[in-house]
XYZ file of C-alpha atoms in Angstrom:
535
model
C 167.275 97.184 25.346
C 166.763 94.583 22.868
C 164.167 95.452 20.309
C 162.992 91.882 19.546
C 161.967 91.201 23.110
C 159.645 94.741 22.787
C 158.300 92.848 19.828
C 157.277 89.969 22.112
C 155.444 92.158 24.600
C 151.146 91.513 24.020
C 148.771 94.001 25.397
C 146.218 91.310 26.642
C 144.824 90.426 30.332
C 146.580 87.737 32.166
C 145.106 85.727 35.498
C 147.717 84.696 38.163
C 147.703 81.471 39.882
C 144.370 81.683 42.638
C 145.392 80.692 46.484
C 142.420 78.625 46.735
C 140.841 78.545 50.316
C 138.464 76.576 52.191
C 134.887 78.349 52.310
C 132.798 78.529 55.743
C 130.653 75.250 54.476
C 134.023 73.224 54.817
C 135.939 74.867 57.351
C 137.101 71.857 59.066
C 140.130 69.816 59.123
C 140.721 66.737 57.325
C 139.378 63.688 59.282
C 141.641 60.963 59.222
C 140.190 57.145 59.354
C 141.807 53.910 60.473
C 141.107 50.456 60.864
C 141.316 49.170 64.592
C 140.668 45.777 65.725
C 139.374 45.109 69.351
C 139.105 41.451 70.781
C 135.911 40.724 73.253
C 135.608 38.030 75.240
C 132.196 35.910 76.050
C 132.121 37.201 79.403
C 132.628 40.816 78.805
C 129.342 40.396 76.249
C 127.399 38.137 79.296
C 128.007 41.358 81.480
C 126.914 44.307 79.230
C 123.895 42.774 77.845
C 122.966 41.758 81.710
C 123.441 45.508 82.469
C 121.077 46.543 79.177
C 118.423 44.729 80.710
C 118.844 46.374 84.382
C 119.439 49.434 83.056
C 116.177 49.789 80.339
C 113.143 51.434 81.137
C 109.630 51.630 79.817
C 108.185 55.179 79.677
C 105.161 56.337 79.006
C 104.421 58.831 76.087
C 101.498 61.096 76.045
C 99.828 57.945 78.029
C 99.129 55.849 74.693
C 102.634 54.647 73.784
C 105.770 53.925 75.292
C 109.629 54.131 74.776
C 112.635 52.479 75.971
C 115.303 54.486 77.884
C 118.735 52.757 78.207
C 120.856 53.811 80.996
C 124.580 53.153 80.220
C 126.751 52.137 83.189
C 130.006 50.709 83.550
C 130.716 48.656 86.391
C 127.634 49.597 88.129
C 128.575 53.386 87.564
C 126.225 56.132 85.607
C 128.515 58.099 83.333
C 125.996 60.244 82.120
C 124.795 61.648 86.033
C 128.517 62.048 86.452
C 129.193 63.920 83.473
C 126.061 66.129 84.321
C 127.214 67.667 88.053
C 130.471 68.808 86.274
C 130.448 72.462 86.378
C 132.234 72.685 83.292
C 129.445 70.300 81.813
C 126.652 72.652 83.165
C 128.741 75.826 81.528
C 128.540 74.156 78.208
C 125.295 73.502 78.363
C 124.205 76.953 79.648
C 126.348 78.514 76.555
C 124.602 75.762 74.089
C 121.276 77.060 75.052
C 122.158 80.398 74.510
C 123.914 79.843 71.074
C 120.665 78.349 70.070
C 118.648 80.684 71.610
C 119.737 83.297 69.485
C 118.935 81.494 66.317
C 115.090 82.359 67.182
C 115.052 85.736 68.863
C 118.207 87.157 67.287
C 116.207 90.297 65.899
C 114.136 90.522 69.391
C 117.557 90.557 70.833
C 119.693 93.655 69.086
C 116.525 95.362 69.330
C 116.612 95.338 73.003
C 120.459 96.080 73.289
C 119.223 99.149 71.383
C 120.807 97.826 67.908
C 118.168 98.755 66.016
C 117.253 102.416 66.409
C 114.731 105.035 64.655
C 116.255 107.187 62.283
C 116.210 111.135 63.404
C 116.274 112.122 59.468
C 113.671 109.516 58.218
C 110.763 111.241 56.489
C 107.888 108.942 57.856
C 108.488 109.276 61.639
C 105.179 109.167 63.728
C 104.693 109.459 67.532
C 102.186 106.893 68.457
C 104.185 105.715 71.945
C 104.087 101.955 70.740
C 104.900 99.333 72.738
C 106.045 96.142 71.106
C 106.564 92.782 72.656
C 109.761 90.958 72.598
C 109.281 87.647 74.218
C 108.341 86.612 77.632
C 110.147 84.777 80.136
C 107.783 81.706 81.323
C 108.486 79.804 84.657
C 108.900 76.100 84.013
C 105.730 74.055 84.361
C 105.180 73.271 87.972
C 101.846 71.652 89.308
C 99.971 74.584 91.219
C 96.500 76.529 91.322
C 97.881 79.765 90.646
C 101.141 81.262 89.933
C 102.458 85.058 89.706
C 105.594 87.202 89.482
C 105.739 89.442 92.912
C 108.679 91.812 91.697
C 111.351 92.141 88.857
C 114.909 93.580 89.453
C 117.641 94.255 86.622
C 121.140 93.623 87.748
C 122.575 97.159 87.867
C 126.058 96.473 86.178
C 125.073 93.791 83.350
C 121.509 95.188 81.811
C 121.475 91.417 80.181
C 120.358 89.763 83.783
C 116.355 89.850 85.381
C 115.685 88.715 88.581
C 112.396 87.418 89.086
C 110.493 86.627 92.583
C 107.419 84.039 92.308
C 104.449 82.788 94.809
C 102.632 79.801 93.847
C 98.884 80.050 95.591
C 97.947 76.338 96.352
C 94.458 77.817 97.190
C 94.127 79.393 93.811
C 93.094 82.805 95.350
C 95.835 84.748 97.324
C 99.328 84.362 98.733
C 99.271 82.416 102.380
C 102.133 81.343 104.555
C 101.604 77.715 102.872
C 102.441 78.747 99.426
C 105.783 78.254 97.828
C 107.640 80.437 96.194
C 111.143 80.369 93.889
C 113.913 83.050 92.631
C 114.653 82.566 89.058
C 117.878 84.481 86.807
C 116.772 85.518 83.367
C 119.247 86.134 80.576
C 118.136 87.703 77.288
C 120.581 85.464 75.680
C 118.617 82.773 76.556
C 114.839 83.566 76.738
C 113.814 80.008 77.174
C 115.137 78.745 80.078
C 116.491 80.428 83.589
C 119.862 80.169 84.357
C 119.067 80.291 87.745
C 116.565 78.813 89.585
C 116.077 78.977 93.364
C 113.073 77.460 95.354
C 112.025 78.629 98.875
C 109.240 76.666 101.099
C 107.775 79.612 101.493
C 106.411 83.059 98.905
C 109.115 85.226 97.757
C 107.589 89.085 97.997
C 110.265 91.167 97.057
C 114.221 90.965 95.832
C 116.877 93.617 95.163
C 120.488 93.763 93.638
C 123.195 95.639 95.490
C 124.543 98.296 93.187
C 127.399 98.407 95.133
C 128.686 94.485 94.747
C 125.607 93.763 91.713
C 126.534 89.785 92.110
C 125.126 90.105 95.421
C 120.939 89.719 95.315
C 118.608 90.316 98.499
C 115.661 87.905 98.961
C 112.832 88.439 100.888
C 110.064 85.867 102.009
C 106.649 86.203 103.219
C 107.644 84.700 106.458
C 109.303 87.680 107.500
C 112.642 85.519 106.803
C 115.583 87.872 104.328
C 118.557 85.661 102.269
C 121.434 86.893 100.344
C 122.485 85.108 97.398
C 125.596 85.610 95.290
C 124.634 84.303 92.221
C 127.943 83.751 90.667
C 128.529 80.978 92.600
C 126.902 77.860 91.197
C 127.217 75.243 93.878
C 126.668 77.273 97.303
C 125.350 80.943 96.217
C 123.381 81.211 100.074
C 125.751 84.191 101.888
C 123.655 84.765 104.896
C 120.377 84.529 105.924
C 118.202 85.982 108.705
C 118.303 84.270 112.043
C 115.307 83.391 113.082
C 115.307 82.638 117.225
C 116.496 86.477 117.234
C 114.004 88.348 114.426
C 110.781 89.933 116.053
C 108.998 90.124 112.853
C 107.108 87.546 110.585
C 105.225 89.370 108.971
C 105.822 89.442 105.100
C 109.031 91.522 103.801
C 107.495 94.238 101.626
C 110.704 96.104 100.422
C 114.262 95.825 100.265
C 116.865 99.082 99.632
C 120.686 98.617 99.585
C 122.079 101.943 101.343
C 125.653 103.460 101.950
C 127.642 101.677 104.488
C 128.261 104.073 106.948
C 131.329 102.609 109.345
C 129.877 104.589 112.604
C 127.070 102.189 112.989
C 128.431 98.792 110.841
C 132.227 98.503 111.810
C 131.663 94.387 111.788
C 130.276 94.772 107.919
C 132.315 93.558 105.008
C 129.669 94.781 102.647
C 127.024 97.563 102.245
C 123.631 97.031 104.853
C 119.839 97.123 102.995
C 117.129 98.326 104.688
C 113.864 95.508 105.051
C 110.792 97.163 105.881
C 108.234 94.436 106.922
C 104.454 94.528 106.194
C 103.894 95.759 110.033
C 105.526 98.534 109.669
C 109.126 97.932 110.804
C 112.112 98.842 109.068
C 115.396 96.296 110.118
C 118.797 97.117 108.900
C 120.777 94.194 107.744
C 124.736 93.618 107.532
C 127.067 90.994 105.782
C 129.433 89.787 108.408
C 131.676 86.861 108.515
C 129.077 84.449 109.261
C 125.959 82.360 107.865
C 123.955 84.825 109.504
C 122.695 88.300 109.071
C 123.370 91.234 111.487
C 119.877 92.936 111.583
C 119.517 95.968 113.550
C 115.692 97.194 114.388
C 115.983 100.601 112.965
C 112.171 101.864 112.883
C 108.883 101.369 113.849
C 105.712 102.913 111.960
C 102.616 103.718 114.152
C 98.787 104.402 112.458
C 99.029 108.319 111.979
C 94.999 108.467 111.834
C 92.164 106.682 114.226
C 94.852 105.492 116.816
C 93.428 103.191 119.476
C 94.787 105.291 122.297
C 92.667 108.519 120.900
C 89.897 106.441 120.894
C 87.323 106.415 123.541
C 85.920 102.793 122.314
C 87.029 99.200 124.467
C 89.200 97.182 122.332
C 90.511 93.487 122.913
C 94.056 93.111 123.410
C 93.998 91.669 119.530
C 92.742 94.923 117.538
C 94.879 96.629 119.997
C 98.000 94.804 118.542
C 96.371 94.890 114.702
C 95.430 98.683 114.477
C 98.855 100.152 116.450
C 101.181 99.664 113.342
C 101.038 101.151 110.200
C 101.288 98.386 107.434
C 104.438 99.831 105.174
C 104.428 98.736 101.270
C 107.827 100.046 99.482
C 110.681 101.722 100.377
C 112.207 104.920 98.239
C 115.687 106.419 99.018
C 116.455 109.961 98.516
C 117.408 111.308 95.289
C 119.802 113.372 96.617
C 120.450 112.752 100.485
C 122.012 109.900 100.880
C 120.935 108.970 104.525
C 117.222 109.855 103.972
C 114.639 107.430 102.958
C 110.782 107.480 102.461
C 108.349 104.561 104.001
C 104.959 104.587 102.116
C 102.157 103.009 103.746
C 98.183 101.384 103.498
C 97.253 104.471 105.038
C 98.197 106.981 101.871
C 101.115 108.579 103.962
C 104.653 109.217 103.344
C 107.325 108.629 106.266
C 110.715 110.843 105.869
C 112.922 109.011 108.056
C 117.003 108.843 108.456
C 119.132 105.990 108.890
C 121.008 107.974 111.876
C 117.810 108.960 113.456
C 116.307 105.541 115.335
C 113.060 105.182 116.043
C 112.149 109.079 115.113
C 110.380 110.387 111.980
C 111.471 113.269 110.921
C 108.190 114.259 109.045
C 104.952 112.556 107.661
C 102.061 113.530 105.428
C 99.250 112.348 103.809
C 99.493 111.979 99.853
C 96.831 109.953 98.924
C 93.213 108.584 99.955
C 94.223 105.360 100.302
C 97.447 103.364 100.373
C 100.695 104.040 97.979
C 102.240 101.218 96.285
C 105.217 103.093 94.927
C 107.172 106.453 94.330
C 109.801 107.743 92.298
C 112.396 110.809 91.817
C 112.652 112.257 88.576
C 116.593 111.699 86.722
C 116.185 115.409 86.187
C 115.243 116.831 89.744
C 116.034 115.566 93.559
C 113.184 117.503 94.366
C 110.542 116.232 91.711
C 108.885 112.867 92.713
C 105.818 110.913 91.598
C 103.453 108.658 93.609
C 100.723 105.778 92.833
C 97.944 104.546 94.617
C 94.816 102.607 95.313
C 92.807 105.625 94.499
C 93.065 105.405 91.171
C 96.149 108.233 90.985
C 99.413 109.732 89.917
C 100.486 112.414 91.656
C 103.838 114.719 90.837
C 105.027 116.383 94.048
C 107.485 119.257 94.397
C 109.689 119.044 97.725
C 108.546 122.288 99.736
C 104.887 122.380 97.982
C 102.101 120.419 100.371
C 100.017 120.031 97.556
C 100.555 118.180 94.227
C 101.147 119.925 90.813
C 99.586 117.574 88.193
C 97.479 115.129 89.010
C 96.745 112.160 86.504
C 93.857 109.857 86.241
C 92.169 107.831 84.007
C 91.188 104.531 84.976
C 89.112 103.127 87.775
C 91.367 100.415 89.601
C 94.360 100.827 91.359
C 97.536 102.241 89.955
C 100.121 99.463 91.177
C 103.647 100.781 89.756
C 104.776 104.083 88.021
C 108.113 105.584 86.793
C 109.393 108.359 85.126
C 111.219 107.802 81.683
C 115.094 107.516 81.846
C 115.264 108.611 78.305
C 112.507 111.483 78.019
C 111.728 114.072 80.771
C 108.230 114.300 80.259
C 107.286 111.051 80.064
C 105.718 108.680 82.879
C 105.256 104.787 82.591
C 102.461 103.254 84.631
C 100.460 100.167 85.191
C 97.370 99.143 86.267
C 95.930 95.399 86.448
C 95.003 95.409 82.827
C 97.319 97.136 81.019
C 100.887 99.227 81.036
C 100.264 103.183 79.774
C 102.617 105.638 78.672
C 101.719 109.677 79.536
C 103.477 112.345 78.179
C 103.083 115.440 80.508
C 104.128 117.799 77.329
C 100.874 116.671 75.234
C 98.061 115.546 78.072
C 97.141 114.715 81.723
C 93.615 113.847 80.240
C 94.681 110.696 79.558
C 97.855 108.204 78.424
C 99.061 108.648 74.779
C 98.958 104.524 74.496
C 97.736 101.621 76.707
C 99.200 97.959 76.336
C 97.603 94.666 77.061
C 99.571 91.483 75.497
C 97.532 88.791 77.324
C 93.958 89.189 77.758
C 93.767 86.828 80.755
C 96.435 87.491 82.970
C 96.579 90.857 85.371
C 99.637 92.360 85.639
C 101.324 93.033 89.104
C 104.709 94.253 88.967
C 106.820 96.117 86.174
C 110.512 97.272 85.820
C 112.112 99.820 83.555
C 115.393 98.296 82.135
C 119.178 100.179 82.677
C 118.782 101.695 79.225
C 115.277 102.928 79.606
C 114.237 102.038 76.207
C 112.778 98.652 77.652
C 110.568 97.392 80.263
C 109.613 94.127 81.755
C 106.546 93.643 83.210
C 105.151 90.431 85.491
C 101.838 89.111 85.462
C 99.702 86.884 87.534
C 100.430 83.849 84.964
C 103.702 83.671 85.921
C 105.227 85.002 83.020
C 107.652 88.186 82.705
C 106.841 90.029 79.371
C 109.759 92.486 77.952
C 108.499 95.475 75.860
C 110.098 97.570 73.712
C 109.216 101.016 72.971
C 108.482 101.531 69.790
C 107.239 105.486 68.094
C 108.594 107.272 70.832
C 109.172 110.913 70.660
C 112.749 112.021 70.407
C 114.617 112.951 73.732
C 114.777 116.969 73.825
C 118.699 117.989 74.043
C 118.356 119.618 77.610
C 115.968 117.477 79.384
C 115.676 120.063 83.031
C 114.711 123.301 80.234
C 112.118 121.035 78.744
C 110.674 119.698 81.933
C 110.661 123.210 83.699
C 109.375 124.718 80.770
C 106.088 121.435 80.522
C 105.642 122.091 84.438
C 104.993 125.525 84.130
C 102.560 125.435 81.965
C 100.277 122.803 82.838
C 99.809 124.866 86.078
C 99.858 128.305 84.703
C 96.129 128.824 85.875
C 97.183 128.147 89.182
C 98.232 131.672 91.038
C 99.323 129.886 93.723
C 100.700 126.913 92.976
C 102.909 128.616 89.997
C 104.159 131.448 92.628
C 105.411 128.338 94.942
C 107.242 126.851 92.364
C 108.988 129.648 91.007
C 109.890 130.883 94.464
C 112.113 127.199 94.560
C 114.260 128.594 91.712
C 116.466 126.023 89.905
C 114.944 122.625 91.392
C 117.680 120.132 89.255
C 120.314 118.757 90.067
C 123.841 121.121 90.608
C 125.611 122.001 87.751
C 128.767 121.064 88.914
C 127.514 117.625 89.423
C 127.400 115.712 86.069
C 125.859 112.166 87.558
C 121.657 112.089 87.368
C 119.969 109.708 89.369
């Protein structure tokens, strides 16, 4: 090697030529500009300007100033209505709204797809069971006295879609068969505006999705009248609908449950039947068929367990007759475990065990509460551990094979309408009155809840909803509007859920002899080992 050219070498920093690039600001292509000419004639600028003056409007603004709305046509046609029944159109605008949206509840939004979680090593962690609001879904202005959200369903395989069921009260009091009533779809991507939004002449009392085909959502009316809706299709999303020259019931439908399809009794059925149970105490099966029409099936029929007419030496009118004969049925529960069982809760505090291959015969009833349950639910840890609310102001926990109720919770004075247990804690139970949403944990007290919630003052809430996740709930009110809470402080889930529920169980009724002799005698009351799938 030369030694001049070592000579030439310099120990010093050198830059290489940059790749400049465009930066997010300009991230668009060149637009390119031209000059175009276009000739007009006097008779093409006679006919527009004639059109401009067809076509404008005066509106009125707030009623003390006005606006001018130009319509555009072209030969007598409105582009803009055309543009707007595209379905493409409608997809862009549904995906606009959600873009924008997320520009306001962005941080409301991660939080609830669990984004944003509590940190198990932080130093300041406190368990005060908070519940935070996120936003709140709030039906379009429509002119009416009164309206308020009957039920709430989350679509089982997307956790991101709510159905909501309305009523709008034209007397401003109570539900009557002159009320109307709508279906809307909520998205959390768009908390503004429904997505969906389905109007019925008459009330809408309840509404399910199938969790075996979850596009598929069961309406029912307070007519007595049950639709299916698939609510991926845009244009026609009616499937079937209750006939109604050949239904015996119009009473109000108080319940809907999607159950197994069992091809012994449906062979005709494309889909998996639900179970109605109407407000007089009958319980029709329904089945999808190739058809606009529903295949119903009368599968049950609820008589009055206590003062029955026919015990009674007192002469009634053929019209109390009719009135006191039927038990009036309020929600339907399926069986944690058995598949063909189901429970019918009633106005008269009892609980029907019933079978879908047993017609017209109960196979057992008793008497939970005082006065009539409004809902009941298994435990995700135990097919045999169940809760159930009612207008006597309680919560009781039931054991299957124990007549009488291990814990017992009550606080307030007004009916309990709704409770759950926790999907992500064992020992906790979610419940809600008229006034507020509470939280109990069974491991700390049965006193009283560890946290009530009230976000408006002058609504009363009706209906309520755990989401997929469990770490969210939405809960309706009588204003309309469907509120989604977060919980916020909660206590950590315990690694084996069954050992801590046992273990809280046993000893909140360790001063019962009795009662802690009949539960140990059940043994292991979760599910089987061998089965990994909960609830």
């Amino acid at each position: 090697m030369n030694l001049n050219n070592r000579r030439n070498r310099f120990d010093k920093e050198t830059q290489a030529n940059v790749a400049f690039c465009k930066t997010r600001s300009i991230n668009t292509d060149f637009i390119f500009k031209s000059h175009v000419a276009s000739y007009v004639s006097n008779f093409e600028m006679f006919d527009t300007y004639k059109d401009l003056e067809r076509t404008t409007l005066s509106v009125d603004v707030n009623g003390n100033k006005k606006i001018q709305v130009i319509t555009y046509k072209v030969k007598g046609v409105d582009k803009f209505l055309e543009i707007n029944r595209l379905p493409n159109f409608k997809l862009a605008l549904m995906l606009t709204l959600r873009i924008l949206a997320s520009n306001t509840y962005e941080k409301q939004q991660r939080r609830f797809r669990n984004m944003i979680m509590p940190d198990s090593l932080a130093l300041d962690i406190y368990n005060r069971y908070r519940i935070d609001h996120l936003w709140t879904f709030t039906l379009p202005l429509i002119n009416t006295i009164r309206k308020f959200v009957t039920d709430i369903c989350w679509c089982p395989s997307n956790g991101d879609f709510l159905a909501a069921s309305y009523a709008f009260s034209t007397s401003g009091e109570d539900v009557s068969a002159s009320s109307n009533g709508c279906v809307c779809i909520w998205n959390i991507k768009n908390p503004v505006n429904p997505e969906r939004y389905y109007n019925f002449k008459v009330s809408v009392v309840t509404l399910e999705f199938s969790p075996f085909a979850t596009k598929l959502l069961s309406i029912g009316l307070y007519d007595g009248s049950v639709y299916v809706y698939d609510i991926s299709n845009i244009e026609n999303p009616q499937v079937a609908v209750s006939e109604r020259k050949n239904s015996t019931n119009f009473e109000p439908i108080t319940s809907i449950k999607w159950v197994r399809n069992d091809n012994s009794y449906t062979r005709l059925a494309r889909i998996e039947p639900f179970l109605a149970l109407c407000r007089n105490g009958s319980i029709t099966r329904y089945s999808i068929i190739d058809g606009p029409y529903l295949l119903g099936f009368p599968l049950m029929e609820l008589s009055c367990v206590e003062n029955n007419p026919r015990d009674l030496n007192i002469e009634r009118t053929s019209n109390e007759l009719l009135i006191n004969c039927n038990a009036q049925g309020s929600y339907i529960c399926l069986d944690a475990w058995e598949k063909d069982i189901y429970y019918v809760l009633t106005n008269e505090g009892c609980q029907h065990k019933c079978s879908i291959n047993c017609v017209q015969q109960e196979l057992e009833v008793s008497r939970l509460h005082e006065a009539g349950i409004n809902a009941m639910d298994f435990s995700p840890w135990s097919p045999k551990l169940y809760l159930t609310c009612g207008n006597d102001w309680c919560i009781h926990i039931w054991m299957s094979g124990i007549c009488r109720p291990l814990i017992t919770l009550k606080y307030y004075m007004s009916p309990v309408l709704m409770a759950a247990w926790s999907k992500t804690h064992s020992s906790i139970i979610i419940s809600l009155n008229r006034t507020s949403i509470d939280v109990w944990d069974l491991k700390r007290s049965v006193l009283k809840p560890y946290s009530s919630t009230r976000i408006d003052p002058k609504a009363e809430y009706t209906t309520f909803r755990l989401s997929n996740c469990g770490r969210s709930v939405a809960v309706g009110n009588s204003n309309g509007q469907v509120e989604i809470l977060a919980f916020e402080d909660m206590p950590f889930p315990p690694h084996f859920q069954y050992e801590h529920l046992e273990k809280t169980l046993l000893e909140i009724i360790c001063n019962d002899k009795h009662l802690l002799e009949g539960v140990k005698s059940l043994g292991y009351f979760g599910y089987p080992e061998n089965d990994a799938c909960m609830k």
